[in-house]
Amino acid sequence: MQRIILVSNRLPTTVEKKKGGIHYINSTGGLATGLDAFHQDNECLWIGWPGLSSEHMNQSEKAEIRQNLSEKNCVPVYITRSDVEKFYYGFSNKTIWPLFHYFPQHTFFQPDFWSSYVHVNTLFAEAVLSIATKNDLIWVHDYQLMLLPAILRKQLPDSGIGFFLHIPFPSLEIFRLLPWRKEVLEGLLGADLIGFHTYDYIRHFLNSVRRLLGYDNTFSQISCHNRILKADVFPMGIDYKRFSEVGLMPEVQKEEKSIRRKTGNRSLIIAIERLDYTKGIIQRLEAFDLFLSQNPSMKEKVTLILVAVPSRTSVDSYKQLKKDMNEMIGSINGRHGTIGWAPVLNLYRSLPFPTLAALYHSCDVALVTPLRDGMNLVAKEYIATKQDKTGVLILSEMAGAAKEMGEAIIVNPNNKEEIAEALRVALEMPVDEQKYRIMCMQRRLIRYDVHRWAYDFIDKLEQARALRENLQCKKLTESDCRTIRSKYSRALSVLFLLDYDGTLVPFADKPEKAVPDPGLIDLLRRLNSIKGRKVAIVSGRDRRSLDRWFAETGITLCAEHGVWIKEPGDDWSTTVSQQNKWKDELWPILELFADRTPGALLEEKEYSLAFHYRNADPELAFLRVRELMDALIHLVSNLNLGVMQGNRVIEIKNAGINKGTAAMKIVEKGSWDMVLAAGDDVTDEDLFSSLPKNSFSIKVGIGSSKADFNVESVEEVRRFLEMLCETGVETEVEEEIENW
Ligand code: GDG
């Protein structure tokens, strides 16, 4: 098995310096507790910040901490006080955290925060690179390290790099507010696999990638920088076994007795989280207030235990929240409470595990109502402890967990009437119903626990890496070039069949802008003038454009995907009997689609019609293309037409015409020792599949293809052609290969 390196902002062990001594304590929070079991089972390395700024330690303390952590398979990254302020409290917790949780009002866009974020991501990269080899699997976690995958990819192009986001990925309209949105997306795209808790987050992410960077996706696979990577859903589970056994632990039983002593036989409602504005604490208190007002019979019969774990205490919005929470609790207790009964019991601290477990185990209702939450493990942990199957979970629809826990009472956390009513229903729910609901949820939690989650991610990461490697297998290498050149130099007659757009010139936003540069014209002319070499452009372009650009080069031209062929010195000819009336019939239909798709444009060629959607909104274009294909399907079969889908273009022409049949007409005109073809899109696949045996074919870009080889770019095709152009007799070959 490969070595796994986990990387997250915080290590599972937090280092504290108190009274001159160094203490090692377990970190809290979903990520640390969730991954810890996986870390221990697999003895993998974990790289992260131990929680102390570097100014707090002298050199010998740093060395001591490094040594002690290494015994726990942990590697520390030390960051300065200034970076803790700007990277951690700043960009991570005042920019990304609020923005990704849909709180733009709490979001700061500060360039110094951003610079520090870039800097600390680089520090983490250095720490990983000092340890990792290309065979390792590197699993980066969460929003503090979103630039890390791309930084690592540059140095470790072959390694398997995975990334998991523990918080929501927001919709485009929110994400696009971030001034550094493109850099963040590019950072993530360095990974082979990007994991999210829910499918909604994937949709938002893919949409942002498409709209802001222009990279398309198919079935959640993105092609960019000549790599393929995947986004997938991995709803994080919990250590089910641990939570299911808490009722048997003597320390937990002791805690439970103590809780019951204080609360008598009142119904208990538990709410537990870090004190954070995303958790909906104020809205929940308002709802509880309303519930008490609406249900006077519940007086002295119910207690809400609100555990708020101190968090990011130096951030202003958190300080304000604490103040607001205390005021609300005071007002509720003052208004509804009696001498022996405080309706809300507030614990503002982190609890030891047995106390937390005892609270889960003994409370009748869990009120989990975050305004936004990536997943929410508290909801799952509560259900896992309920081995007698009694208890009710009220869960916010804004938590990722709501997607999996449909048997909970699902509420909108902003709707206090709904929450108050849910509380009433929960407290009155018949035991049989409680049992049924809990049983359904537990079954799911058992199946996909945190171990399964982690192994599943690693498994899919290995697959994603293998997919990338397979696609790279066909990459045109130096040794392939050597073989081709050697054969080429011995071939007396060679035919080049070359696509134009995306193969010899890059795509432009409008087709008319993609004109050939003088260097290309010169290259094709030189290649074509070598004895025994013939160059043909096989394009979807209309014949007028090809004539205008290439008439002087003496090369063969094939226009409109094979409708027209023009040999040098001849006129254009077509062997296909064409009739064109159908164009009048289809044009108004296409026009209607173009009018309803801003950015789309129509092109009329002599024997075909093209609907270009390169500049249209990708989401809308996706819909329109499906509608258009639906609308065309009957018409084209009646009129004996064919529909071709190219690179962001739909082209309609007479059936039976394609680049393959046209190219064969050119091939048949001579006797060739070798045929070389190059193209980039689906229409070129017809060309590749009809080539004779003695051929080499090249696809520009990644993705499966019938071509023999893949190259990355137009520039690479042109370098390749240039190299062949320079190739003369066999003796020259070796020397020129060195320059390739
Ligand atoms: C992030 C995302 C996502 C809480 N109080 C105490 C305590 N805890 C433990 C709970 C639970 C964890 O902390 C909290 O997990 P959550 O999932 O609720 O929330 P975040 O820490 O914000 O986690 C979240 C998670 O990552 C995983 O991907 O679900 O959406 O925001 O395990 O048990 N533990 C102890 N004392 C406490 O007082 N011992």
PDB file of C-alpha atoms in Angstrom, residues 391-625:
ATOM      1  CA  GLY A 391     -34.809  10.374  21.118  1.00  0.00           C
ATOM      2  CA  VAL A 392     -35.670  12.858  18.395  1.00  0.00           C
ATOM      3  CA  LEU A 393     -33.399  14.851  16.128  1.00  0.00           C
ATOM      4  CA  ILE A 394     -34.503  18.246  14.847  1.00  0.00           C
ATOM      5  CA  LEU A 395     -32.186  19.141  12.013  1.00  0.00           C
ATOM      6  CA  SER A 396     -31.689  22.201   9.845  1.00  0.00           C
ATOM      7  CA  GLU A 397     -32.169  21.731   6.127  1.00  0.00           C
ATOM      8  CA  MET A 398     -29.054  23.906   5.675  1.00  0.00           C
ATOM      9  CA  ALA A 399     -26.752  21.255   7.182  1.00  0.00           C
ATOM     10  CA  GLY A 400     -25.155  18.782   4.795  1.00  0.00           C
ATOM     11  CA  ALA A 401     -26.309  16.028   7.174  1.00  0.00           C
ATOM     12  CA  ALA A 402     -29.958  16.752   6.268  1.00  0.00           C
ATOM     13  CA  LYS A 403     -29.349  15.106   2.884  1.00  0.00           C
ATOM     14  CA  GLU A 404     -28.725  11.762   4.614  1.00  0.00           C
ATOM     15  CA  MET A 405     -30.956  12.037   7.678  1.00  0.00           C
ATOM     16  CA  GLY A 406     -34.394  12.435   6.186  1.00  0.00           C
ATOM     17  CA  GLU A 407     -36.057  10.765   9.197  1.00  0.00           C
ATOM     18  CA  ALA A 408     -35.112  13.706  11.410  1.00  0.00           C
ATOM     19  CA  ILE A 409     -37.610  16.548  11.760  1.00  0.00           C
ATOM     20  CA  ILE A 410     -36.188  18.825   9.092  1.00  0.00           C
ATOM     21  CA  VAL A 411     -36.640  22.574   9.647  1.00  0.00           C
ATOM     22  CA  ASN A 412     -35.705  25.872   8.100  1.00  0.00           C
ATOM     23  CA  PRO A 413     -33.418  27.417  10.763  1.00  0.00           C
ATOM     24  CA  ASN A 414     -34.687  30.920   9.968  1.00  0.00           C
ATOM     25  CA  ASN A 415     -38.290  29.973  10.639  1.00  0.00           C
ATOM     26  CA  LYS A 416     -38.804  30.184  14.394  1.00  0.00           C
ATOM     27  CA  GLU A 417     -42.489  29.173  14.180  1.00  0.00           C
ATOM     28  CA  GLU A 418     -41.448  25.994  12.404  1.00  0.00           C
ATOM     29  CA  ILE A 419     -38.749  25.214  14.979  1.00  0.00           C
ATOM     30  CA  ALA A 420     -41.138  25.891  17.877  1.00  0.00           C
ATOM     31  CA  GLU A 421     -43.667  23.533  16.325  1.00  0.00           C
ATOM     32  CA  ALA A 422     -40.944  20.925  15.683  1.00  0.00           C
ATOM     33  CA  LEU A 423     -40.068  21.066  19.393  1.00  0.00           C
ATOM     34  CA  ARG A 424     -43.670  20.398  20.342  1.00  0.00           C
ATOM     35  CA  VAL A 425     -43.922  17.488  17.886  1.00  0.00           C
ATOM     36  CA  ALA A 426     -40.581  16.075  19.097  1.00  0.00           C
ATOM     37  CA  LEU A 427     -41.536  16.186  22.767  1.00  0.00           C
ATOM     38  CA  GLU A 428     -44.870  14.513  22.029  1.00  0.00           C
ATOM     39  CA  MET A 429     -43.610  11.956  19.514  1.00  0.00           C
ATOM     40  CA  PRO A 430     -44.764   8.368  20.293  1.00  0.00           C
ATOM     41  CA  VAL A 431     -41.901   6.042  21.241  1.00  0.00           C
ATOM     42  CA  ASP A 432     -42.596   3.670  18.318  1.00  0.00           C
ATOM     43  CA  GLU A 433     -42.155   6.471  15.866  1.00  0.00           C
ATOM     44  CA  GLN A 434     -38.935   7.597  17.566  1.00  0.00           C
ATOM     45  CA  LYS A 435     -37.586   4.074  17.341  1.00  0.00           C
ATOM     46  CA  TYR A 436     -38.440   3.686  13.685  1.00  0.00           C
ATOM     47  CA  ARG A 437     -36.834   6.982  12.732  1.00  0.00           C
ATOM     48  CA  ILE A 438     -33.665   6.331  14.726  1.00  0.00           C
ATOM     49  CA  MET A 439     -33.301   2.811  13.386  1.00  0.00           C
ATOM     50  CA  CYS A 440     -33.384   4.056   9.776  1.00  0.00           C
ATOM     51  CA  MET A 441     -30.762   6.703  10.471  1.00  0.00           C
ATOM     52  CA  GLN A 442     -28.513   4.370  12.431  1.00  0.00           C
ATOM     53  CA  ARG A 443     -28.478   1.828   9.605  1.00  0.00           C
ATOM     54  CA  ARG A 444     -27.046   4.458   7.298  1.00  0.00           C
ATOM     55  CA  LEU A 445     -24.527   5.697   9.855  1.00  0.00           C
ATOM     56  CA  ILE A 446     -23.256   2.149  10.410  1.00  0.00           C
ATOM     57  CA  ARG A 447     -22.779   1.555   6.699  1.00  0.00           C
ATOM     58  CA  TYR A 448     -20.889   4.749   5.891  1.00  0.00           C
ATOM     59  CA  ASP A 449     -18.907   5.479   9.036  1.00  0.00           C
ATOM     60  CA  VAL A 450     -15.773   7.609   9.163  1.00  0.00           C
ATOM     61  CA  HIS A 451     -13.524   4.648   8.338  1.00  0.00           C
ATOM     62  CA  ARG A 452     -15.511   3.792   5.246  1.00  0.00           C
ATOM     63  CA  TRP A 453     -15.527   7.484   4.312  1.00  0.00           C
ATOM     64  CA  ALA A 454     -11.752   7.779   4.522  1.00  0.00           C
ATOM     65  CA  TYR A 455     -11.020   4.488   2.740  1.00  0.00           C
ATOM     66  CA  ASP A 456     -13.560   5.341   0.077  1.00  0.00           C
ATOM     67  CA  PHE A 457     -11.836   8.661  -0.563  1.00  0.00           C
ATOM     68  CA  ILE A 458      -8.391   7.069  -0.762  1.00  0.00           C
ATOM     69  CA  ASP A 459      -9.721   4.368  -3.063  1.00  0.00           C
ATOM     70  CA  LYS A 460     -11.253   6.941  -5.411  1.00  0.00           C
ATOM     71  CA  LEU A 461      -8.076   9.006  -5.253  1.00  0.00           C
ATOM     72  CA  GLU A 462      -6.058   6.025  -6.458  1.00  0.00           C
ATOM     73  CA  GLN A 463      -8.557   5.535  -9.278  1.00  0.00           C
ATOM     74  CA  ALA A 464      -8.372   9.199 -10.248  1.00  0.00           C
ATOM     75  CA  ARG A 465      -4.608   9.029 -10.323  1.00  0.00           C
ATOM     76  CA  ALA A 466      -4.728   5.865 -12.479  1.00  0.00           C
ATOM     77  CA  LEU A 467      -7.143   7.569 -14.871  1.00  0.00           C
ATOM     78  CA  ARG A 468      -4.743  10.463 -15.272  1.00  0.00           C
ATOM     79  CA  GLU A 469      -1.816   8.117 -15.825  1.00  0.00           C
ATOM     80  CA  ASN A 470      -3.733   6.086 -18.433  1.00  0.00           C
ATOM     81  CA  LEU A 471      -4.532   9.190 -20.382  1.00  0.00           C
ATOM     82  CA  GLN A 472      -0.916  10.235 -20.206  1.00  0.00           C
ATOM     83  CA  CYS A 473       0.149   6.855 -21.617  1.00  0.00           C
ATOM     84  CA  LYS A 474      -0.604   7.994 -25.117  1.00  0.00           C
ATOM     85  CA  LYS A 475       1.321  11.205 -24.750  1.00  0.00           C
ATOM     86  CA  LEU A 476       3.642  11.729 -27.692  1.00  0.00           C
ATOM     87  CA  THR A 477       7.086  11.182 -26.229  1.00  0.00           C
ATOM     88  CA  GLU A 478      10.571  11.841 -27.501  1.00  0.00           C
ATOM     89  CA  SER A 479      10.957   8.199 -28.347  1.00  0.00           C
ATOM     90  CA  ASP A 480       7.657   8.223 -30.334  1.00  0.00           C
ATOM     91  CA  CYS A 481       8.980  11.219 -32.238  1.00  0.00           C
ATOM     92  CA  ARG A 482      12.164   9.333 -32.932  1.00  0.00           C
ATOM     93  CA  THR A 483      10.181   6.424 -34.380  1.00  0.00           C
ATOM     94  CA  ILE A 484       7.954   8.645 -36.482  1.00  0.00           C
ATOM     95  CA  ARG A 485      10.894  10.642 -37.775  1.00  0.00           C
ATOM     96  CA  SER A 486      12.847   7.582 -38.651  1.00  0.00           C
ATOM     97  CA  LYS A 487       9.938   6.188 -40.699  1.00  0.00           C
ATOM     98  CA  TYR A 488       9.186   9.602 -42.106  1.00  0.00           C
ATOM     99  CA  SER A 489      12.739  10.094 -43.331  1.00  0.00           C
ATOM    100  CA  ARG A 490      12.598   6.803 -45.209  1.00  0.00           C
ATOM    101  CA  ALA A 491       9.128   7.402 -46.696  1.00  0.00           C
ATOM    102  CA  LEU A 492       9.172   8.570 -50.283  1.00  0.00           C
ATOM    103  CA  SER A 493       5.594   9.830 -50.208  1.00  0.00           C
ATOM    104  CA  VAL A 494       3.874  11.339 -47.186  1.00  0.00           C
ATOM    105  CA  LEU A 495       0.387  12.819 -46.892  1.00  0.00           C
ATOM    106  CA  PHE A 496      -0.483  15.252 -44.058  1.00  0.00           C
ATOM    107  CA  LEU A 497      -4.174  15.523 -43.175  1.00  0.00           C
ATOM    108  CA  LEU A 498      -4.517  18.427 -40.771  1.00  0.00           C
ATOM    109  CA  ASP A 499      -7.504  19.915 -39.050  1.00  0.00           C
ATOM    110  CA  TYR A 500      -7.346  23.697 -38.681  1.00  0.00           C
ATOM    111  CA  ASP A 501      -9.128  25.202 -35.588  1.00  0.00           C
ATOM    112  CA  GLY A 502      -7.750  23.908 -32.305  1.00  0.00           C
ATOM    113  CA  THR A 503      -5.013  21.990 -34.159  1.00  0.00           C
ATOM    114  CA  LEU A 504      -2.999  24.543 -36.145  1.00  0.00           C
ATOM    115  CA  VAL A 505      -4.397  27.701 -34.495  1.00  0.00           C
ATOM    116  CA  PRO A 506      -5.952  28.186 -31.037  1.00  0.00           C
ATOM    117  CA  PHE A 507      -9.674  28.885 -30.664  1.00  0.00           C
ATOM    118  CA  ALA A 508     -10.805  32.502 -30.682  1.00  0.00           C
ATOM    119  CA  ASP A 509     -14.071  33.824 -29.235  1.00  0.00           C
ATOM    120  CA  LYS A 510     -15.379  34.425 -32.777  1.00  0.00           C
ATOM    121  CA  PRO A 511     -14.550  32.047 -35.665  1.00  0.00           C
ATOM    122  CA  GLU A 512     -13.466  34.907 -37.971  1.00  0.00           C
ATOM    123  CA  LYS A 513     -10.785  35.953 -35.504  1.00  0.00           C
ATOM    124  CA  ALA A 514      -8.889  32.653 -35.709  1.00  0.00           C
ATOM    125  CA  VAL A 515      -6.848  33.607 -38.799  1.00  0.00           C
ATOM    126  CA  PRO A 516      -3.575  31.850 -39.651  1.00  0.00           C
ATOM    127  CA  ASP A 517      -0.418  33.745 -38.713  1.00  0.00           C
ATOM    128  CA  PRO A 518       2.413  34.203 -41.231  1.00  0.00           C
ATOM    129  CA  GLY A 519       4.513  31.578 -39.413  1.00  0.00           C
ATOM    130  CA  LEU A 520       1.839  28.936 -40.025  1.00  0.00           C
ATOM    131  CA  ILE A 521       1.442  29.829 -43.697  1.00  0.00           C
ATOM    132  CA  ASP A 522       5.193  29.618 -44.120  1.00  0.00           C
ATOM    133  CA  LEU A 523       5.410  26.272 -42.318  1.00  0.00           C
ATOM    134  CA  LEU A 524       2.670  24.670 -44.417  1.00  0.00           C
ATOM    135  CA  ARG A 525       4.159  26.042 -47.618  1.00  0.00           C
ATOM    136  CA  ARG A 526       7.616  24.699 -46.784  1.00  0.00           C
ATOM    137  CA  LEU A 527       6.284  21.305 -45.765  1.00  0.00           C
ATOM    138  CA  ASN A 528       4.208  21.010 -48.900  1.00  0.00           C
ATOM    139  CA  SER A 529       7.052  22.004 -51.177  1.00  0.00           C
ATOM    140  CA  ILE A 530       9.315  19.148 -50.026  1.00  0.00           C
ATOM    141  CA  LYS A 531       9.499  16.492 -52.691  1.00  0.00           C
ATOM    142  CA  GLY A 532       7.053  13.654 -52.051  1.00  0.00           C
ATOM    143  CA  ARG A 533       5.163  15.568 -49.318  1.00  0.00           C
ATOM    144  CA  LYS A 534       1.583  16.722 -49.683  1.00  0.00           C
ATOM    145  CA  VAL A 535      -0.317  18.789 -47.138  1.00  0.00           C
ATOM    146  CA  ALA A 536      -4.125  18.896 -46.932  1.00  0.00           C
ATOM    147  CA  ILE A 537      -6.194  20.951 -44.512  1.00  0.00           C
ATOM    148  CA  VAL A 538      -9.358  19.056 -43.575  1.00  0.00           C
ATOM    149  CA  SER A 539     -11.563  21.590 -41.853  1.00  0.00           C
ATOM    150  CA  GLY A 540     -15.110  22.438 -40.945  1.00  0.00           C
ATOM    151  CA  ARG A 541     -14.534  25.964 -42.293  1.00  0.00           C
ATOM    152  CA  ASP A 542     -16.297  27.238 -45.387  1.00  0.00           C
ATOM    153  CA  ARG A 543     -14.370  27.189 -48.648  1.00  0.00           C
ATOM    154  CA  ARG A 544     -14.200  30.995 -48.988  1.00  0.00           C
ATOM    155  CA  SER A 545     -12.229  31.316 -45.737  1.00  0.00           C
ATOM    156  CA  LEU A 546      -9.875  28.490 -46.647  1.00  0.00           C
ATOM    157  CA  ASP A 547      -9.356  29.998 -50.114  1.00  0.00           C
ATOM    158  CA  ARG A 548      -8.645  33.427 -48.671  1.00  0.00           C
ATOM    159  CA  TRP A 549      -6.071  32.113 -46.242  1.00  0.00           C
ATOM    160  CA  PHE A 550      -4.357  29.256 -48.068  1.00  0.00           C
ATOM    161  CA  ALA A 551      -4.816  29.853 -51.832  1.00  0.00           C
ATOM    162  CA  GLU A 552      -1.172  30.897 -52.213  1.00  0.00           C
ATOM    163  CA  THR A 553       0.335  27.980 -50.295  1.00  0.00           C
ATOM    164  CA  GLY A 554      -0.284  25.285 -52.881  1.00  0.00           C
ATOM    165  CA  ILE A 555      -1.807  22.896 -50.354  1.00  0.00           C
ATOM    166  CA  THR A 556      -4.954  20.794 -50.755  1.00  0.00           C
ATOM    167  CA  LEU A 557      -8.069  22.135 -49.056  1.00  0.00           C
ATOM    168  CA  CYS A 558     -11.092  20.317 -47.772  1.00  0.00           C
ATOM    169  CA  ALA A 559     -13.954  22.522 -46.527  1.00  0.00           C
ATOM    170  CA  GLU A 560     -17.181  22.078 -44.550  1.00  0.00           C
ATOM    171  CA  HIS A 561     -16.116  18.742 -43.008  1.00  0.00           C
ATOM    172  CA  GLY A 562     -15.657  17.203 -46.440  1.00  0.00           C
ATOM    173  CA  VAL A 563     -18.352  18.766 -48.588  1.00  0.00           C
ATOM    174  CA  TRP A 564     -15.725  20.435 -50.791  1.00  0.00           C
ATOM    175  CA  ILE A 565     -12.250  19.481 -51.940  1.00  0.00           C
ATOM    176  CA  LYS A 566      -9.828  21.644 -53.832  1.00  0.00           C
ATOM    177  CA  GLU A 567      -6.570  20.323 -55.224  1.00  0.00           C
ATOM    178  CA  PRO A 568      -3.915  22.950 -55.956  1.00  0.00           C
ATOM    179  CA  GLY A 569      -4.547  24.636 -59.284  1.00  0.00           C
ATOM    180  CA  ASP A 570      -8.051  23.143 -59.578  1.00  0.00           C
ATOM    181  CA  ASP A 571     -11.470  24.502 -58.753  1.00  0.00           C
ATOM    182  CA  TRP A 572     -13.471  23.377 -55.752  1.00  0.00           C
ATOM    183  CA  SER A 573     -15.348  20.170 -56.429  1.00  0.00           C
ATOM    184  CA  THR A 574     -17.850  18.086 -54.593  1.00  0.00           C
ATOM    185  CA  THR A 575     -18.664  14.505 -55.376  1.00  0.00           C
ATOM    186  CA  VAL A 576     -21.673  14.450 -53.108  1.00  0.00           C
ATOM    187  CA  SER A 577     -24.846  15.462 -54.852  1.00  0.00           C
ATOM    188  CA  GLN A 578     -26.087  18.322 -52.747  1.00  0.00           C
ATOM    189  CA  GLN A 579     -29.414  19.882 -52.441  1.00  0.00           C
ATOM    190  CA  ASN A 580     -29.797  22.804 -50.189  1.00  0.00           C
ATOM    191  CA  LYS A 581     -33.465  23.512 -49.752  1.00  0.00           C
ATOM    192  CA  TRP A 582     -33.441  22.166 -46.221  1.00  0.00           C
ATOM    193  CA  LYS A 583     -31.405  25.199 -45.139  1.00  0.00           C
ATOM    194  CA  ASP A 584     -34.404  27.492 -45.663  1.00  0.00           C
ATOM    195  CA  GLU A 585     -36.491  25.170 -43.567  1.00  0.00           C
ATOM    196  CA  LEU A 586     -34.025  24.890 -40.672  1.00  0.00           C
ATOM    197  CA  TRP A 587     -32.620  28.414 -40.568  1.00  0.00           C
ATOM    198  CA  PRO A 588     -35.645  29.993 -38.776  1.00  0.00           C
ATOM    199  CA  ILE A 589     -35.562  27.228 -36.161  1.00  0.00           C
ATOM    200  CA  LEU A 590     -31.873  27.755 -35.484  1.00  0.00           C
ATOM    201  CA  GLU A 591     -32.402  31.505 -35.468  1.00  0.00           C
ATOM    202  CA  LEU A 592     -35.034  31.173 -32.785  1.00  0.00           C
ATOM    203  CA  PHE A 593     -32.634  29.146 -30.621  1.00  0.00           C
ATOM    204  CA  ALA A 594     -29.825  31.655 -31.206  1.00  0.00           C
ATOM    205  CA  ASP A 595     -32.124  34.564 -30.249  1.00  0.00           C
ATOM    206  CA  ARG A 596     -33.024  32.810 -27.008  1.00  0.00           C
ATOM    207  CA  THR A 597     -29.373  32.055 -26.214  1.00  0.00           C
ATOM    208  CA  PRO A 598     -27.447  35.306 -25.734  1.00  0.00           C
ATOM    209  CA  GLY A 599     -23.881  34.916 -27.039  1.00  0.00           C
ATOM    210  CA  ALA A 600     -24.743  32.145 -29.518  1.00  0.00           C
ATOM    211  CA  LEU A 601     -24.327  32.781 -33.230  1.00  0.00           C
ATOM    212  CA  LEU A 602     -25.308  31.116 -36.484  1.00  0.00           C
ATOM    213  CA  GLU A 603     -23.063  30.498 -39.429  1.00  0.00           C
ATOM    214  CA  GLU A 604     -24.344  29.661 -42.860  1.00  0.00           C
ATOM    215  CA  LYS A 605     -21.985  27.675 -45.008  1.00  0.00           C
ATOM    216  CA  GLU A 606     -22.798  26.583 -48.532  1.00  0.00           C
ATOM    217  CA  TYR A 607     -23.943  23.114 -47.598  1.00  0.00           C
ATOM    218  CA  SER A 608     -24.286  23.294 -43.886  1.00  0.00           C
ATOM    219  CA  LEU A 609     -25.544  25.389 -40.990  1.00  0.00           C
ATOM    220  CA  ALA A 610     -23.636  25.834 -37.750  1.00  0.00           C
ATOM    221  CA  PHE A 611     -24.888  26.911 -34.302  1.00  0.00           C
ATOM    222  CA  HIS A 612     -21.888  28.220 -32.322  1.00  0.00           C
ATOM    223  CA  TYR A 613     -22.308  28.550 -28.555  1.00  0.00           C
ATOM    224  CA  ARG A 614     -18.727  29.208 -27.375  1.00  0.00           C
ATOM    225  CA  ASN A 615     -19.682  32.626 -25.997  1.00  0.00           C
ATOM    226  CA  ALA A 616     -23.041  31.689 -24.502  1.00  0.00           C
ATOM    227  CA  ASP A 617     -23.697  31.075 -20.812  1.00  0.00           C
ATOM    228  CA  PRO A 618     -22.533  27.459 -20.425  1.00  0.00           C
ATOM    229  CA  GLU A 619     -25.492  26.356 -18.312  1.00  0.00           C
ATOM    230  CA  LEU A 620     -28.004  27.867 -20.693  1.00  0.00           C
ATOM    231  CA  ALA A 621     -26.097  26.529 -23.699  1.00  0.00           C
ATOM    232  CA  PHE A 622     -26.208  23.042 -22.181  1.00  0.00           C
ATOM    233  CA  LEU A 623     -30.000  23.268 -21.968  1.00  0.00           C
ATOM    234  CA  ARG A 624     -30.395  24.783 -25.418  1.00  0.00           C
ATOM    235  CA  VAL A 625     -28.190  22.193 -27.084  1.00  0.00           C
TER     236      VAL A 625
END
